[in-house]
Amino acid sequence: AFMLYMKEMRAKVVAECTLKESAAINQILGRKWHSLSREEQAKYYKKARQERQLHMQLYPGWSARDNYGYGTKKKKRKKERTPVESGGNSMKKCRARFGLDQP
C-alpha cells in the first residue's frame, strides 16, 4: 500500500521540496504516510489488494523465488597468469610502494 502511495505522491513532494536525494524524499513520504488517517490509508490498501489480484490472474504460478536463480551461478574462469620477470626493475605495484620512488 505504501509503495502505491509513494508512486502517486513522489512527484508532488519533489515539486514542493528542493531536495534531490531520494533518501530524504523517502523520509518525507514516510512521515506523510504515517500522518494519514486509517481511512485514507485504506484507499491504498484496497488498491494494493486489487493490484495483487490482477497480478495473480496474469501470472498464476509466479513466486518471489522466481527472481532468484538457484544453481545458475556462472563458473569462475581461471585467469592465465603470465610469469613475472624476476629482474630488479619489475617491482610489484602494491599500495605501499606505488607512490614511492622506485630505485
Coordinates of N, CA and C in Angstrom, one line a residue:
A1 N 0.8 -1.2 0.0 CA 0.0 0.0 0.0 C 0.9 1.3 0.0
F2 N 1.9 1.2 0.8 CA 2.8 2.4 0.9 C 3.5 2.6 -0.5
M3 N 3.8 1.5 -1.2 CA 4.5 1.7 -2.5 C 3.6 2.4 -3.5
L4 N 2.3 2.1 -3.4 CA 1.4 2.8 -4.3 C 1.3 4.3 -3.9
Y5 N 1.2 4.5 -2.6 CA 1.2 5.9 -2.1 C 2.4 6.7 -2.6
M6 N 3.6 6.0 -2.4 CA 4.8 6.7 -2.8 C 4.9 7.0 -4.3
K7 N 4.4 6.0 -5.1 CA 4.4 6.2 -6.5 C 3.5 7.4 -6.9
E8 N 2.4 7.6 -6.2 CA 1.5 8.6 -6.5 C 2.0 10.0 -6.0
M9 N 2.6 10.0 -4.8 CA 2.9 11.3 -4.2 C 4.4 11.8 -4.4
R10 N 5.3 10.9 -4.9 CA 6.7 11.3 -5.1 C 6.8 12.6 -5.9
A11 N 6.1 12.7 -7.0 CA 6.3 13.9 -7.9 C 5.9 15.2 -7.1
K12 N 4.8 15.1 -6.3 CA 4.3 16.2 -5.6 C 5.4 16.7 -4.5
V13 N 5.9 15.7 -3.9 CA 6.9 16.0 -2.8 C 8.2 16.6 -3.5
V14 N 8.6 16.1 -4.6 CA 9.8 16.6 -5.3 C 9.5 18.0 -5.7
A15 N 8.3 18.3 -6.2 CA 8.0 19.7 -6.6 C 7.9 20.6 -5.4
E16 N 7.5 20.2 -4.3 CA 7.4 21.1 -3.1 C 8.8 21.3 -2.5
C17 N 9.6 20.3 -2.5 CA 10.9 20.5 -1.8 C 12.0 20.7 -2.9
T18 N 13.1 21.2 -2.4 CA 14.3 21.4 -3.3 C 15.2 20.2 -3.2
L19 N 14.9 19.3 -2.3 CA 15.8 18.1 -2.1 C 15.8 17.2 -3.3
K20 N 17.0 16.7 -3.6 CA 17.1 15.8 -4.7 C 17.6 14.4 -4.3
E21 N 18.0 14.3 -3.0 CA 18.4 12.9 -2.5 C 17.1 12.1 -2.3
S22 N 17.1 10.9 -2.8 CA 15.9 10.0 -2.7 C 15.7 9.6 -1.2
A23 N 16.8 9.5 -0.5 CA 16.6 9.1 0.9 C 15.8 10.1 1.7
A24 N 16.1 11.4 1.5 CA 15.4 12.5 2.2 C 14.0 12.5 1.7
I25 N 13.7 12.3 0.4 CA 12.4 12.3 -0.1 C 11.6 11.2 0.5
N26 N 12.2 10.0 0.6 CA 11.6 8.8 1.2 C 11.2 9.1 2.6
Q27 N 12.0 9.8 3.4 CA 11.7 10.1 4.8 C 10.5 11.0 4.8
I28 N 10.4 12.0 4.0 CA 9.2 12.9 4.0 C 8.0 12.1 3.6
L29 N 8.1 11.2 2.6 CA 6.9 10.4 2.2 C 6.5 9.5 3.3
G30 N 7.5 8.9 4.1 CA 7.1 8.0 5.2 C 6.4 8.8 6.3
R31 N 6.9 10.0 6.6 CA 6.2 10.8 7.6 C 4.8 11.2 7.2
K32 N 4.6 11.5 5.9 CA 3.3 11.8 5.4 C 2.4 10.6 5.4
W33 N 2.9 9.4 5.1 CA 2.1 8.2 5.2 C 1.6 7.9 6.6
H34 N 2.5 8.1 7.6 CA 2.1 7.8 8.9 C 1.1 8.9 9.5
S35 N 1.1 10.1 8.9 CA 0.2 11.1 9.3 C -1.2 10.9 8.7
L36 N -1.3 10.1 7.7 CA -2.6 9.8 7.1 C -3.5 9.1 8.1
S37 N -4.8 9.4 8.0 CA -5.8 8.6 8.8 C -5.9 7.2 8.3
R38 N -6.5 6.3 9.1 CA -6.7 4.9 8.7 C -7.6 4.9 7.4
E39 N -8.6 5.8 7.3 CA -9.5 5.7 6.2 C -8.7 6.1 4.9
E40 N -7.8 7.1 5.0 CA -7.1 7.5 3.8 C -6.1 6.4 3.4
Q41 N -5.5 5.7 4.4 CA -4.6 4.6 4.1 C -5.4 3.4 3.5
A42 N -6.6 3.3 4.0 CA -7.4 2.1 3.5 C -7.6 2.2 2.0
K43 N -7.7 3.4 1.4 CA -7.8 3.6 0.0 C -6.6 2.9 -0.7
Y44 N -5.4 3.1 -0.2 CA -4.2 2.5 -0.8 C -4.1 1.0 -0.6
Y45 N -4.6 0.5 0.6 CA -4.6 -0.9 0.9 C -5.6 -1.6 -0.1
K46 N -6.7 -0.9 -0.4 CA -7.7 -1.5 -1.3 C -7.0 -1.6 -2.7
K47 N -6.3 -0.5 -3.1 CA -5.7 -0.6 -4.4 C -4.6 -1.7 -4.5
A48 N -3.9 -1.9 -3.4 CA -2.9 -2.9 -3.3 C -3.5 -4.3 -3.4
R49 N -4.6 -4.5 -2.8 CA -5.3 -5.8 -2.9 C -5.7 -6.0 -4.4
Q50 N -6.2 -5.0 -5.0 CA -6.6 -5.1 -6.4 C -5.4 -5.4 -7.3
E51 N -4.3 -4.7 -7.1 CA -3.1 -5.0 -7.9 C -2.6 -6.4 -7.7
R52 N -2.7 -6.9 -6.4 CA -2.3 -8.3 -6.1 C -3.2 -9.3 -6.8
Q53 N -4.5 -9.1 -6.8 CA -5.4 -10.0 -7.5 C -5.1 -10.0 -9.0
L54 N -4.9 -8.8 -9.6 CA -4.6 -8.7 -11.0 C -3.3 -9.5 -11.3
H55 N -2.3 -9.3 -10.5 CA -1.0 -10.0 -10.7 C -1.2 -11.5 -10.6
M56 N -2.0 -11.9 -9.7 CA -2.3 -13.4 -9.6 C -3.0 -13.9 -10.8
Q57 N -3.8 -13.1 -11.4 CA -4.5 -13.6 -12.6 C -3.6 -13.6 -13.8
L58 N -2.8 -12.6 -13.9 CA -1.8 -12.5 -15.1 C -0.7 -13.6 -15.0
Y59 N -0.2 -13.8 -13.8 CA 0.9 -14.7 -13.5 C 0.5 -15.7 -12.4
P60 N -0.2 -16.7 -12.8 CA -0.8 -17.6 -11.8 C 0.2 -18.4 -11.0
G61 N 1.3 -18.8 -11.6 CA 2.3 -19.7 -10.8 C 3.5 -18.9 -10.3
W62 N 3.4 -17.6 -10.4 CA 4.6 -16.8 -10.0 C 4.9 -16.8 -8.5
S63 N 6.1 -16.8 -8.2 CA 6.6 -16.7 -6.8 C 7.8 -15.8 -6.8
A64 N 8.0 -15.2 -5.6 CA 9.1 -14.3 -5.5 C 10.4 -15.0 -5.7
R65 N 10.4 -16.3 -5.5 CA 11.6 -17.1 -5.7 C 12.0 -17.1 -7.2
D66 N 11.1 -16.8 -8.1 CA 11.4 -16.8 -9.5 C 12.4 -15.7 -9.8
N67 N 12.6 -14.7 -9.0 CA 13.5 -13.6 -9.2 C 15.0 -14.0 -8.9
Y68 N 15.1 -15.2 -8.2 CA 16.5 -15.6 -7.8 C 16.8 -16.9 -8.6
G69 N 18.0 -16.9 -9.1 CA 18.5 -18.1 -9.9 C 19.2 -19.0 -9.0
Y70 N 18.6 -20.1 -8.7 CA 19.3 -21.2 -7.9 C 20.0 -22.1 -8.8
G71 N 21.2 -22.3 -8.6 CA 22.0 -23.3 -9.4 C 22.4 -22.7 -10.7
T72 N 22.2 -21.5 -11.0 CA 22.6 -20.9 -12.3 C 23.8 -20.0 -12.2
K73 N 24.6 -20.2 -11.1 CA 25.7 -19.4 -11.0 C 26.8 -19.7 -12.0
K74 N 27.4 -18.6 -12.5 CA 28.4 -18.8 -13.5 C 29.7 -19.4 -12.9
K75 N 30.3 -20.2 -13.6 CA 31.6 -20.8 -13.1 C 32.7 -19.7 -13.3
K76 N 33.5 -19.6 -12.3 CA 34.6 -18.7 -12.4 C 35.7 -19.2 -13.3
R77 N 36.1 -18.4 -14.2 CA 37.2 -18.8 -15.1 C 38.5 -18.5 -14.4
K78 N 39.4 -19.4 -14.6 CA 40.8 -19.2 -14.1 C 41.5 -18.3 -15.1
K79 N 42.1 -17.3 -14.5 CA 42.9 -16.4 -15.3 C 44.3 -17.0 -15.6
E80 N 44.7 -16.8 -16.8 CA 46.0 -17.3 -17.2 C 47.0 -16.3 -16.6
R81 N 47.9 -16.8 -15.8 CA 48.9 -15.9 -15.2 C 50.2 -15.9 -16.1
T82 N 50.7 -14.7 -16.3 CA 51.9 -14.6 -17.1 C 53.0 -14.5 -16.1
P83 N 54.1 -15.3 -16.2 CA 55.1 -15.2 -15.3 C 55.8 -13.9 -15.2
V84 N 56.1 -13.4 -14.0 CA 56.7 -12.1 -13.8 C 58.2 -12.3 -13.8
E85 N 58.8 -11.4 -14.6 CA 60.3 -11.5 -14.7 C 60.9 -11.1 -13.3
S86 N 61.9 -11.8 -12.9 CA 62.5 -11.5 -11.6 C 63.6 -10.5 -11.7
G87 N 63.5 -9.6 -12.7 CA 64.5 -8.6 -12.8 C 64.4 -7.5 -11.7
G88 N 65.4 -6.7 -11.5 CA 65.4 -5.7 -10.4 C 64.4 -4.6 -10.6
N89 N 64.1 -4.2 -11.9 CA 63.2 -3.1 -12.1 C 61.7 -3.4 -12.0
S90 N 61.3 -4.7 -12.0 CA 59.9 -5.0 -12.0 C 59.4 -5.3 -10.6
M91 N 59.2 -4.2 -9.9 CA 58.7 -4.3 -8.5 C 57.2 -4.4 -8.6
K92 N 56.6 -5.1 -7.7 CA 55.1 -5.2 -7.7 C 54.5 -3.8 -7.4
K93 N 53.4 -3.5 -8.0 CA 52.8 -2.2 -7.7 C 51.7 -2.4 -6.6
C94 N 52.2 -2.4 -5.4 CA 51.3 -2.5 -4.3 C 51.1 -1.1 -3.7
R95 N 50.1 -0.9 -2.9 CA 49.8 0.4 -2.4 C 50.9 1.0 -1.6
A96 N 51.7 0.2 -0.9 CA 52.7 0.7 0.0 C 53.9 1.2 -0.9
R97 N 54.1 0.7 -2.1 CA 55.2 1.1 -2.9 C 54.8 1.9 -4.1
F98 N 53.6 2.0 -4.4 CA 53.2 2.6 -5.6 C 53.6 4.1 -5.7
G99 N 53.4 4.9 -4.7 CA 53.8 6.3 -4.7 C 55.2 6.6 -4.4
L100 N 56.0 5.6 -4.0 CA 57.4 5.9 -3.7 C 58.2 5.8 -4.9
D101 N 59.4 6.5 -4.8 CA 60.3 6.5 -5.9 C 60.9 5.1 -6.0
Q102 N 60.9 4.5 -7.1 CA 61.4 3.2 -7.3 C 62.9 3.3 -7.7
P103 N 63.8 2.5 -7.1 CA 65.2 2.5 -7.5 C 65.5 1.9 -8.8

